[in-house]
mmCIF file of C-alpha atoms in Angstrom:
data_model
loop_
_atom_site.group_PDB
_atom_site.id
_atom_site.type_symbol
_atom_site.label_atom_id
_atom_site.label_comp_id
_atom_site.label_asym_id
_atom_site.label_seq_id
_atom_site.Cartn_x
_atom_site.Cartn_y
_atom_site.Cartn_z
ATOM 1 C CA MET V 327 93.959 177.448 83.702
ATOM 2 C CA SER V 328 90.707 179.413 83.657
ATOM 3 C CA SER V 329 88.990 179.812 80.303
ATOM 4 C CA ARG V 330 89.110 183.145 78.518
ATOM 5 C CA SER V 331 86.119 184.143 76.415
ATOM 6 C CA HIS V 332 86.750 185.439 72.895
ATOM 7 C CA SER V 333 83.826 186.704 70.855
ATOM 8 C CA LEU V 334 84.453 186.784 67.109
ATOM 9 C CA SER V 335 82.040 187.481 64.300
ATOM 10 C CA ALA V 336 81.356 184.735 61.794
ATOM 11 C CA ALA V 337 83.366 186.690 59.215
ATOM 12 C CA GLN V 338 86.331 186.939 61.585
ATOM 13 C CA ALA V 339 86.122 183.268 62.509
ATOM 14 C CA GLN V 340 85.927 182.304 58.851
ATOM 15 C CA ALA V 341 89.160 184.226 58.323
ATOM 16 C CA PHE V 342 90.812 181.632 60.541
ATOM 17 C CA ASP V 343 89.333 179.088 58.132
ATOM 18 C CA GLN V 344 89.337 176.277 60.676
ATOM 19 C CA MET V 345 86.642 173.916 61.843
ATOM 20 C CA PRO V 346 85.603 174.466 65.488
ATOM 21 C CA LEU V 347 85.484 171.234 67.505
ATOM 22 C CA ARG V 348 84.469 170.016 70.946
ATOM 23 C CA PRO V 349 85.884 167.146 73.031
ATOM 24 C CA GLY V 350 83.501 164.216 72.643
ATOM 25 C CA GLN V 351 82.195 165.441 69.285
ATOM 26 C CA THR V 352 81.714 162.703 66.703
ATOM 27 C CA LEU V 353 82.820 162.861 63.083
ATOM 28 C CA THR V 354 81.588 161.211 59.894
ATOM 29 C CA ASP V 355 78.270 159.984 61.356
ATOM 30 C CA GLY V 356 79.754 158.691 64.598
ATOM 31 C CA ARG V 357 82.612 156.690 63.110
ATOM 32 C CA TYR V 358 85.160 158.707 65.091
ATOM 33 C CA GLY V 359 84.915 160.610 68.361
ATOM 34 C CA LEU V 360 87.188 163.424 69.507
ATOM 35 C CA LEU V 361 89.035 162.647 72.713
ATOM 36 C CA ALA V 362 86.776 163.320 75.679
ATOM 37 C CA ASP V 363 87.860 160.579 78.076
ATOM 38 C CA ASN V 364 90.293 157.695 77.998
ATOM 39 C CA GLN V 365 87.810 154.832 77.550
ATOM 40 C CA VAL V 366 88.711 154.089 73.935
ATOM 41 C CA ASN V 367 90.182 151.109 72.120
ATOM 42 C CA LYS V 368 92.371 152.811 69.546
ATOM 43 C CA TYR V 369 93.635 156.329 68.874
ATOM 44 C CA HIS V 370 93.909 157.997 65.483
ATOM 45 C CA ALA V 371 95.188 161.385 64.380
ATOM 46 C CA ALA V 372 92.745 163.522 62.398
ATOM 47 C CA LYS V 373 94.106 166.200 60.114
ATOM 48 C CA ILE V 374 91.132 168.469 59.389
ATOM 49 C CA LEU V 375 91.909 170.822 56.541
ATOM 50 C CA THR V 376 90.859 174.448 56.572
ATOM 51 C CA LEU V 377 88.205 175.664 54.185
ATOM 52 C CA GLU V 378 90.947 177.096 51.993
ATOM 53 C CA GLY V 379 92.879 173.814 52.059
ATOM 54 C CA THR V 380 89.759 171.869 51.157
ATOM 55 C CA ARG V 381 89.036 174.203 48.248
ATOM 56 C CA ALA V 382 92.625 173.820 47.042
ATOM 57 C CA HIS V 383 92.112 170.053 46.805
ATOM 58 C CA ALA V 384 88.792 170.452 45.013
ATOM 59 C CA GLN V 385 90.407 172.815 42.489
ATOM 60 C CA GLY V 386 93.387 170.553 41.916
ATOM 61 C CA LEU V 387 95.814 173.059 43.440
ATOM 62 C CA SER V 388 96.875 170.699 46.238
ATOM 63 C CA ARG V 389 97.840 167.058 45.742
ATOM 64 C CA GLU V 390 98.400 166.011 49.343
ATOM 65 C CA LEU V 391 95.534 163.504 49.275
ATOM 66 C CA GLU V 392 96.878 162.009 46.046
ATOM 67 C CA PHE V 393 100.327 161.601 47.580
ATOM 68 C CA LEU V 394 98.914 160.057 50.760
ATOM 69 C CA GLN V 395 96.865 157.580 48.722
ATOM 70 C CA GLN V 396 99.945 156.584 46.718
ATOM 71 C CA ILE V 397 101.911 156.051 49.937
ATOM 72 C CA ALA V 398 99.077 153.989 51.443
ATOM 73 C CA ALA V 399 99.214 151.694 48.413
ATOM 74 C CA CYS V 400 102.884 150.858 49.095
ATOM 75 C CA GLU V 401 103.981 147.907 51.216
ATOM 76 C CA ASP V 402 106.879 149.431 53.177
ATOM 77 C CA VAL V 403 106.039 152.898 54.464
ATOM 78 C CA ASP V 404 107.375 152.893 58.014
ATOM 79 C CA SER V 405 108.966 156.321 57.609
ATOM 80 C CA LEU V 406 105.997 158.070 55.995
ATOM 81 C CA PRO V 407 102.489 159.016 57.128
ATOM 82 C CA VAL V 408 99.911 156.326 56.336
ATOM 83 C CA LEU V 409 96.408 157.395 55.370
ATOM 84 C CA GLU V 410 93.952 155.128 57.191
ATOM 85 C CA ASP V 411 90.759 156.919 56.169
ATOM 86 C CA ARG V 412 89.430 160.123 54.612
ATOM 87 C CA PHE V 413 86.082 161.860 54.705
ATOM 88 C CA GLU V 414 84.406 165.262 54.478
ATOM 89 C CA GLU V 415 82.844 166.976 57.486
ATOM 90 C CA GLN V 416 80.412 169.877 57.427
ATOM 91 C CA GLY V 417 81.390 172.813 59.666
ATOM 92 C CA PRO V 418 79.757 176.188 60.349
ATOM 93 C CA GLY V 419 81.608 177.799 57.448
ATOM 94 C CA GLY V 420 81.510 174.973 54.918
ATOM 95 C CA THR V 421 82.938 171.557 54.110
ATOM 96 C CA HIS V 422 86.275 170.383 55.505
ATOM 97 C CA LEU V 423 88.336 167.518 54.072
ATOM 98 C CA CYS V 424 89.676 165.244 56.826
ATOM 99 C CA PHE V 425 92.560 162.749 56.817
ATOM 100 C CA VAL V 426 92.862 159.992 59.439
ATOM 101 C CA MET V 427 96.408 158.799 60.125
ATOM 102 C CA HIS V 428 98.632 157.278 62.795
ATOM 103 C CA VAL V 429 99.185 159.209 66.000
ATOM 104 C CA PHE V 430 102.504 161.039 66.308
ATOM 105 C CA SER V 431 104.373 162.615 69.194
ATOM 106 C CA SER V 432 106.373 165.852 69.234
ATOM 107 C CA ASP V 433 108.699 166.856 66.413
ATOM 108 C CA VAL V 434 112.421 166.217 66.382
ATOM 109 C CA CYS V 435 113.219 169.924 66.657
ATOM 110 C CA SER V 436 111.369 170.102 69.986
ATOM 111 C CA PHE V 437 113.116 166.910 71.088
ATOM 112 C CA ARG V 438 116.471 168.522 70.241
ATOM 113 C CA ARG V 439 115.627 171.608 72.260
ATOM 114 C CA SER V 440 115.055 169.453 75.349
ATOM 115 C CA SER V 441 118.830 169.033 75.543
ATOM 116 C CA PRO V 442 120.807 171.628 77.534
ATOM 117 C CA HIS V 443 123.055 172.035 74.472
ATOM 118 C CA LYS V 444 120.093 171.868 72.041
ATOM 119 C CA ALA V 445 121.744 168.860 70.384
ATOM 120 C CA LEU V 446 120.972 165.144 70.245
ATOM 121 C CA SER V 447 123.359 162.263 70.772
ATOM 122 C CA PRO V 448 124.936 160.880 67.572
ATOM 123 C CA GLN V 449 123.104 157.574 67.995
ATOM 124 C CA ILE V 450 119.732 159.329 67.973
ATOM 125 C CA VAL V 451 120.781 161.526 65.038
ATOM 126 C CA LYS V 452 121.790 158.460 63.047
ATOM 127 C CA ASN V 453 118.412 156.876 63.737
ATOM 128 C CA VAL V 454 116.588 160.055 62.674
ATOM 129 C CA LEU V 455 118.672 160.182 59.494
ATOM 130 C CA ALA V 456 118.159 156.503 58.725
ATOM 131 C CA ARG V 457 114.387 156.902 58.984
ATOM 132 C CA THR V 458 114.386 160.193 57.069
ATOM 133 C CA LEU V 459 116.558 158.851 54.274
ATOM 134 C CA GLU V 460 114.363 155.765 54.051
ATOM 135 C CA GLY V 461 111.329 158.002 53.659
ATOM 136 C CA LEU V 462 113.036 160.166 51.050
ATOM 137 C CA THR V 463 114.047 157.090 49.100
ATOM 138 C CA GLN V 464 110.467 155.847 49.214
ATOM 139 C CA LEU V 465 109.405 159.208 47.837
ATOM 140 C CA ARG V 466 111.781 158.683 44.903
ATOM 141 C CA GLU V 467 114.353 161.174 46.144
ATOM 142 C CA PHE V 468 112.727 164.534 45.627
ATOM 143 C CA ASN V 469 115.493 167.010 46.493
ATOM 144 C CA THR V 470 113.732 169.291 48.961
ATOM 145 C CA GLN V 471 113.644 170.910 52.357
ATOM 146 C CA VAL V 472 113.492 168.389 55.188
ATOM 147 C CA ARG V 473 113.082 170.439 58.338
ATOM 148 C CA SER V 474 113.408 168.854 61.748
ATOM 149 C CA ASP V 475 109.889 169.987 62.595
ATOM 150 C CA ASN V 476 108.632 167.803 59.730
ATOM 151 C CA ILE V 477 109.917 164.654 61.437
ATOM 152 C CA LEU V 478 107.879 163.250 64.310
ATOM 153 C CA ASP V 479 108.298 160.473 66.857
ATOM 154 C CA LYS V 480 105.758 157.673 66.396
ATOM 155 C CA ARG V 481 105.836 155.506 69.548
ATOM 156 C CA ILE V 482 103.500 157.464 71.793
ATOM 157 C CA GLU V 483 99.969 156.013 71.852
ATOM 158 C CA GLU V 484 100.300 154.865 75.478
ATOM 159 C CA GLN V 485 100.985 158.465 76.541
ATOM 160 C CA LEU V 486 97.570 159.673 75.367
ATOM 161 C CA THR V 487 95.793 157.995 78.260
ATOM 162 C CA THR V 488 97.455 160.333 80.769
ATOM 163 C CA HIS V 489 97.208 163.592 78.780
ATOM 164 C CA PRO V 490 93.548 164.370 77.969
ATOM 165 C CA ALA V 491 92.470 167.352 75.882
ATOM 166 C CA LYS V 492 92.304 170.694 77.693
ATOM 167 C CA VAL V 493 90.169 173.725 76.874
ATOM 168 C CA GLU V 494 92.055 177.024 76.916
ATOM 169 C CA ALA V 495 89.470 179.562 75.689
ATOM 170 C CA GLU V 496 86.121 179.961 73.947
ATOM 171 C CA LEU V 497 85.213 181.121 70.450
ATOM 172 C CA GLU V 498 81.769 182.402 69.458
ATOM 173 C CA MET V 499 80.461 181.875 65.935
ATOM 174 C CA ASP V 500 76.925 182.816 64.891
ATOM 175 C CA GLY V 501 75.824 182.939 68.525
ATOM 176 C CA GLU V 502 77.218 179.501 69.376
ATOM 177 C CA LYS V 503 80.243 179.003 71.590
ATOM 178 C CA TYR V 504 83.040 176.580 70.773
ATOM 179 C CA PRO V 505 86.045 175.643 72.936
ATOM 180 C CA VAL V 506 89.568 176.502 71.850
ATOM 181 C CA LEU V 507 91.688 173.474 72.722
ATOM 182 C CA ARG V 508 95.183 173.953 74.043
ATOM 183 C CA SER V 509 98.000 172.908 71.762
ATOM 184 C CA GLN V 510 99.463 169.886 73.551
ATOM 185 C CA PRO V 511 102.355 168.095 71.853
ATOM 186 C CA ILE V 512 102.025 164.499 72.975
ATOM 187 C CA PRO V 513 104.923 163.572 75.272
ATOM 188 C CA HIS V 514 107.203 160.578 74.949
ATOM 189 C CA ALA V 515 109.513 158.830 77.377
ATOM 190 C CA TYR V 516 112.764 159.333 75.492
ATOM 191 C CA THR V 517 115.604 161.643 76.508
ATOM 192 C CA TRP V 518 118.096 163.526 74.350
ATOM 193 C CA ASP V 519 121.036 161.507 75.737
ATOM 194 C CA ALA V 520 119.460 158.071 75.328
ATOM 195 C CA THR V 521 121.778 155.081 75.193
ATOM 196 C CA PRO V 522 122.493 153.444 71.807
ATOM 197 C CA CYS V 523 120.190 150.547 72.718
ATOM 198 C CA THR V 524 117.329 152.916 73.565
ATOM 199 C CA ALA V 525 117.989 155.044 70.467
ATOM 200 C CA GLU V 526 117.432 151.958 68.322
ATOM 201 C CA THR V 527 113.883 151.641 69.635
ATOM 202 C CA MET V 528 112.889 155.152 68.530
ATOM 203 C CA SER V 529 110.698 155.445 65.452
ATOM 204 C CA PHE V 530 110.395 158.551 63.261
ATOM 205 C CA ALA V 531 108.448 159.540 60.159
ATOM 206 C CA ILE V 532 108.339 162.441 57.682
ATOM 207 C CA ILE V 533 105.092 164.418 57.773
ATOM 208 C CA ASP V 534 103.626 167.539 56.152
ATOM 209 C CA LEU V 535 103.690 166.312 52.594
ATOM 210 C CA THR V 536 102.134 169.534 51.330
ATOM 211 C CA ALA V 537 105.210 171.552 52.273
ATOM 212 C CA TYR V 538 107.441 168.666 51.235
ATOM 213 C CA PHE V 539 106.177 168.350 47.694
ATOM 214 C CA LEU V 540 105.732 172.058 47.080
ATOM 215 C CA ARG V 541 109.404 172.590 47.851
ATOM 216 C CA ALA V 542 110.280 169.530 45.790
ATOM 217 C CA LEU V 543 108.535 170.984 42.774
ATOM 218 C CA LEU V 544 109.577 174.606 43.188
ATOM 219 C CA ARG V 545 113.183 174.561 44.393
ATOM 220 C CA SER V 546 116.319 172.586 45.089
ATOM 221 C CA ASP V 547 118.021 173.496 48.364
ATOM 222 C CA PHE V 548 121.725 173.282 49.067
ATOM 223 C CA GLY V 549 122.632 170.305 51.211
ATOM 224 C CA VAL V 550 119.393 170.178 53.219
ATOM 225 C CA LYS V 551 120.198 166.711 54.529
ATOM 226 C CA GLY V 552 123.564 167.987 55.703
ATOM 227 C CA CYS V 553 121.978 171.074 57.259
ATOM 228 C CA LEU V 554 119.549 168.859 59.176
ATOM 229 C CA THR V 555 122.399 166.627 60.356
ATOM 230 C CA PHE V 556 124.519 169.564 61.529
ATOM 231 C CA GLU V 557 121.599 171.124 63.402
ATOM 232 C CA LEU V 558 120.739 167.909 65.240
ATOM 233 C CA LEU V 559 124.372 167.185 66.135
ATOM 234 C CA THR V 560 125.390 170.653 67.301
ATOM 235 C CA GLY V 561 122.193 172.502 68.175
ATOM 236 C CA HIS V 562 123.122 175.269 65.722
ATOM 237 C CA TRP V 563 122.170 176.113 62.166
ATOM 238 C CA LEU V 564 124.800 175.370 59.601
ATOM 239 C CA PHE V 565 124.085 178.700 57.874
ATOM 240 C CA ALA V 566 122.773 181.889 59.447
ATOM 241 C CA PRO V 567 123.293 184.500 56.708
ATOM 242 C CA GLU V 568 122.957 188.190 57.508
ATOM 243 C CA GLU V 569 122.400 191.253 55.380
ATOM 244 C CA GLY V 570 125.169 193.890 55.448
ATOM 245 C CA GLU V 571 125.598 197.467 54.306
ATOM 246 C CA THR V 572 127.077 196.439 50.966
ATOM 247 C CA TRP V 573 125.700 192.920 50.473
ATOM 248 C CA SER V 574 122.348 191.141 50.531
ATOM 249 C CA LEU V 575 121.172 188.117 52.477
ATOM 250 C CA VAL V 576 121.629 186.008 49.343
ATOM 251 C CA ASP V 577 125.213 187.260 48.942
ATOM 252 C CA ASP V 578 126.059 186.190 52.474
ATOM 253 C CA HIS V 579 124.319 182.845 52.046
ATOM 254 C CA PHE V 580 126.413 182.140 48.964
ATOM 255 C CA ALA V 581 129.546 183.152 50.878
ATOM 256 C CA LYS V 582 128.807 180.753 53.724
ATOM 257 C CA MET V 583 128.049 177.937 51.300
ATOM 258 C CA LEU V 584 131.357 178.451 49.510
ATOM 259 C CA GLU V 585 133.351 178.745 52.720
ATOM 260 C CA PHE V 586 131.904 175.626 54.324
ATOM 261 C CA ALA V 587 131.864 173.436 51.217
ATOM 262 C CA GLY V 588 135.400 174.462 50.288
ATOM 263 C CA GLU V 589 134.394 174.571 46.618
ATOM 264 C CA ARG V 590 133.720 177.087 43.902
ATOM 265 C CA PHE V 591 130.924 177.257 41.383
ATOM 266 C CA SER V 592 132.046 175.543 38.208
ATOM 267 C CA SER V 593 131.516 176.993 34.752
ATOM 268 C CA THR V 594 128.923 174.279 34.131
ATOM 269 C CA MET V 595 126.947 175.385 37.177
ATOM 270 C CA LEU V 596 127.192 179.038 36.163
ATOM 271 C CA ASP V 597 125.865 178.191 32.700
ATOM 272 C CA ARG V 598 122.845 176.512 34.305
ATOM 273 C CA ALA V 599 122.126 179.444 36.650
ATOM 274 C CA GLU V 600 120.229 182.176 34.795
ATOM 275 C CA LEU V 601 120.619 184.745 37.605
ATOM 276 C CA HIS V 602 124.261 184.081 38.506
ATOM 277 C CA SER V 603 125.397 187.452 37.130
ATOM 278 C CA LYS V 604 123.476 189.180 39.951
ATOM 279 C CA TYR V 605 125.806 187.676 42.557
ATOM 280 C CA LEU V 606 128.863 186.169 40.793
ATOM 281 C CA ASP V 607 131.355 187.122 38.119
ATOM 282 C CA GLU V 608 132.193 184.846 35.200
ATOM 283 C CA GLN V 609 134.845 183.041 37.280
ATOM 284 C CA GLY V 610 132.347 182.244 40.048
ATOM 285 C CA ASN V 611 133.664 184.841 42.498
ATOM 286 C CA LEU V 612 131.224 186.770 44.664
ATOM 287 C CA LEU V 613 130.642 190.334 43.501
ATOM 288 C CA ARG V 614 130.163 191.983 46.894
ATOM 289 C CA ILE V 615 131.849 189.762 49.517
ATOM 290 C CA GLU V 616 135.462 188.712 49.858
ATOM 291 C CA LEU V 617 135.670 185.122 50.985
ATOM 292 C CA ILE V 618 137.394 184.199 54.232
ATOM 293 C CA PRO V 619 138.951 180.722 54.266
ATOM 294 C CA GLY V 620 136.500 178.559 56.195
ATOM 295 C CA GLN V 621 137.306 175.997 58.850
ATOM 296 C CA SER V 622 137.021 172.311 58.091
ATOM 297 C CA ILE V 623 133.843 170.387 58.807
ATOM 298 C CA GLU V 624 135.726 168.440 61.470
ATOM 299 C CA ALA V 625 136.766 171.680 63.183
ATOM 300 C CA ALA V 626 133.227 173.048 63.018
ATOM 301 C CA LEU V 627 131.816 169.913 64.667
ATOM 302 C CA ALA V 628 134.511 169.882 67.334
ATOM 303 C CA ALA V 629 134.023 173.568 68.154
ATOM 304 C CA TYR V 630 130.565 173.021 69.632
ATOM 305 C CA LYS V 631 131.744 170.168 71.896
ATOM 306 C CA THR V 632 128.541 168.185 71.412
ATOM 307 C CA VAL V 633 129.924 165.404 69.195
ATOM 308 C CA PRO V 634 132.292 162.824 70.721
ATOM 309 C CA ASP V 635 135.744 162.735 69.099
ATOM 310 C CA SER V 636 135.087 159.158 67.990
ATOM 311 C CA GLU V 637 132.105 160.316 65.894
ATOM 312 C CA ILE V 638 133.543 163.428 64.267
ATOM 313 C CA ALA V 639 135.334 161.793 61.327
ATOM 314 C CA GLY V 640 132.295 159.714 60.327
ATOM 315 C CA ALA V 641 129.884 162.617 60.725
ATOM 316 C CA ALA V 642 132.168 164.906 58.685
ATOM 317 C CA SER V 643 132.373 162.325 55.912
ATOM 318 C CA PHE V 644 128.581 162.090 55.824
ATOM 319 C CA LEU V 645 128.239 165.874 55.740
ATOM 320 C CA ARG V 646 130.685 166.150 52.832
ATOM 321 C CA SER V 647 128.525 163.728 50.860
ATOM 322 C CA CYS V 648 125.577 166.074 51.391
ATOM 323 C CA LEU V 649 127.245 169.485 51.084
ATOM 324 C CA ARG V 650 128.290 169.602 47.452
ATOM 325 C CA LEU V 651 127.595 172.827 45.585
ATOM 326 C CA ASP V 652 126.518 171.011 42.448
ATOM 327 C CA SER V 653 123.219 169.240 43.112
ATOM 328 C CA TYR V 654 124.150 166.603 40.532
ATOM 329 C CA GLU V 655 127.168 165.639 42.635
ATOM 330 C CA ARG V 656 125.370 165.357 45.982
ATOM 331 C CA ALA V 657 124.710 161.873 47.263
ATOM 332 C CA SER V 658 121.121 160.697 46.890
ATOM 333 C CA ALA V 659 119.044 159.554 49.834
ATOM 334 C CA ALA V 660 119.489 155.944 48.720
ATOM 335 C CA GLU V 661 123.269 156.409 48.626
ATOM 336 C CA LEU V 662 123.329 158.150 52.001
ATOM 337 C CA GLU V 663 121.360 155.278 53.541
ATOM 338 C CA LEU V 664 124.415 153.111 52.824
ATOM 339 C CA HIS V 665 126.938 155.540 54.310
ATOM 340 C CA LEU V 666 129.022 153.733 56.912
ATOM 341 C CA TRP V 667 128.390 156.348 59.600
ATOM 342 C CA VAL V 668 124.603 156.037 59.292
ATOM 343 C CA MET V 669 124.744 152.253 59.109
ATOM 344 C CA THR V 670 126.478 152.128 62.510
ATOM 345 C CA ALA V 671 123.273 153.429 64.167
#
C-alpha cells in the first residue's frame, strides 16, 4: 500500500494525545527498540499511554498501574496481564507513561468472527471461560463487564517474525514527519473449529484493566459471564434491546432479562433499587411492556444450530448459574470454575 501524507498542526496532533513512533526507534535510553526487523531475541508488548492517560495516573484518577503492580506481585497470574517493566518516555507533546507486558495475539471476539457462523466450538469456549474465570477469581471476583474483546490469545510470539510493522500514512507535527503504523492484529495458527486436544493448548488472558476496574467500581451488570458464554457459543448477543414508540431501551432490556431468566424481581430487589419505580410497579411488573413467555435456554441454544446436542444441557446449566436477576444469587467466578460443564474442557 502506498503511503498517504497527512499534515496536522501540533494542536490537532495533540488532540489525538498519542505519542508518534517510528520502527527502529529506541525507548528508555535504548533499553527497548520498536520492531524494525526480525533480528531480536525477545518480543515485548509496550502499552504507551496518551498524554491524558498519563495525567490521569499522575492525578490519581487512574489506578491501572497500581493494579498491574499488584498482579505482578502474585505467584499465579496466567490469566492476567503481567507487568514486566514501566517507564516514562518524552514525546513531542509531553511525557507518556509506558507499560511493558507479554505479547498478545488477536482478541477472542475477532477469533469468533473467523467462523462462518460467528461462533466457536464448545471446547474452545470452555477453555476461554476457564481462563477468564480463573482471572476473575484472581481479581477477587469484581462483578463487571467482561467483553470478548478484552480477552486475548497469548501463544503468538513465533508469528511476529513473519509479520513486520507496516507504515500506512504519515503525520506531520511541528515540521517533523512521523509514520502512522498500520493496525495489525498478530495472527495465530488456531481455527474456530479446533479439536478438543488443540483447544486445550490455547492460552487466554484478560486485558484492559482500566475498563475492567472502572466498570467494577461503577456498576454491576446482569449475567455478563452468561452473556459472554452465549455470544461465543452462538455468535449472537444474548440481549439486543430496542427502543419502541411507547417504551425505552431500558424497558426493553428489562423485558428481555425477565423473559430469558424466567424470573421476576423480588420485593427485596425492588427495595434495593432506588429507581425501580421508573420502570416497574410495586409487584415487579414492567410499566410499559407486556411480557411474552420466553423460550427455555436449551431451546435458545438449539435454535442457532451451533452447539452440539450433547453440549446443550451442560451449557444451559452453566448459563442458568450466571443469569440470575439477583446479583447476590449469581454464582461467583470461583464457583463457576467448578461447574461440571467447564471442568470437562
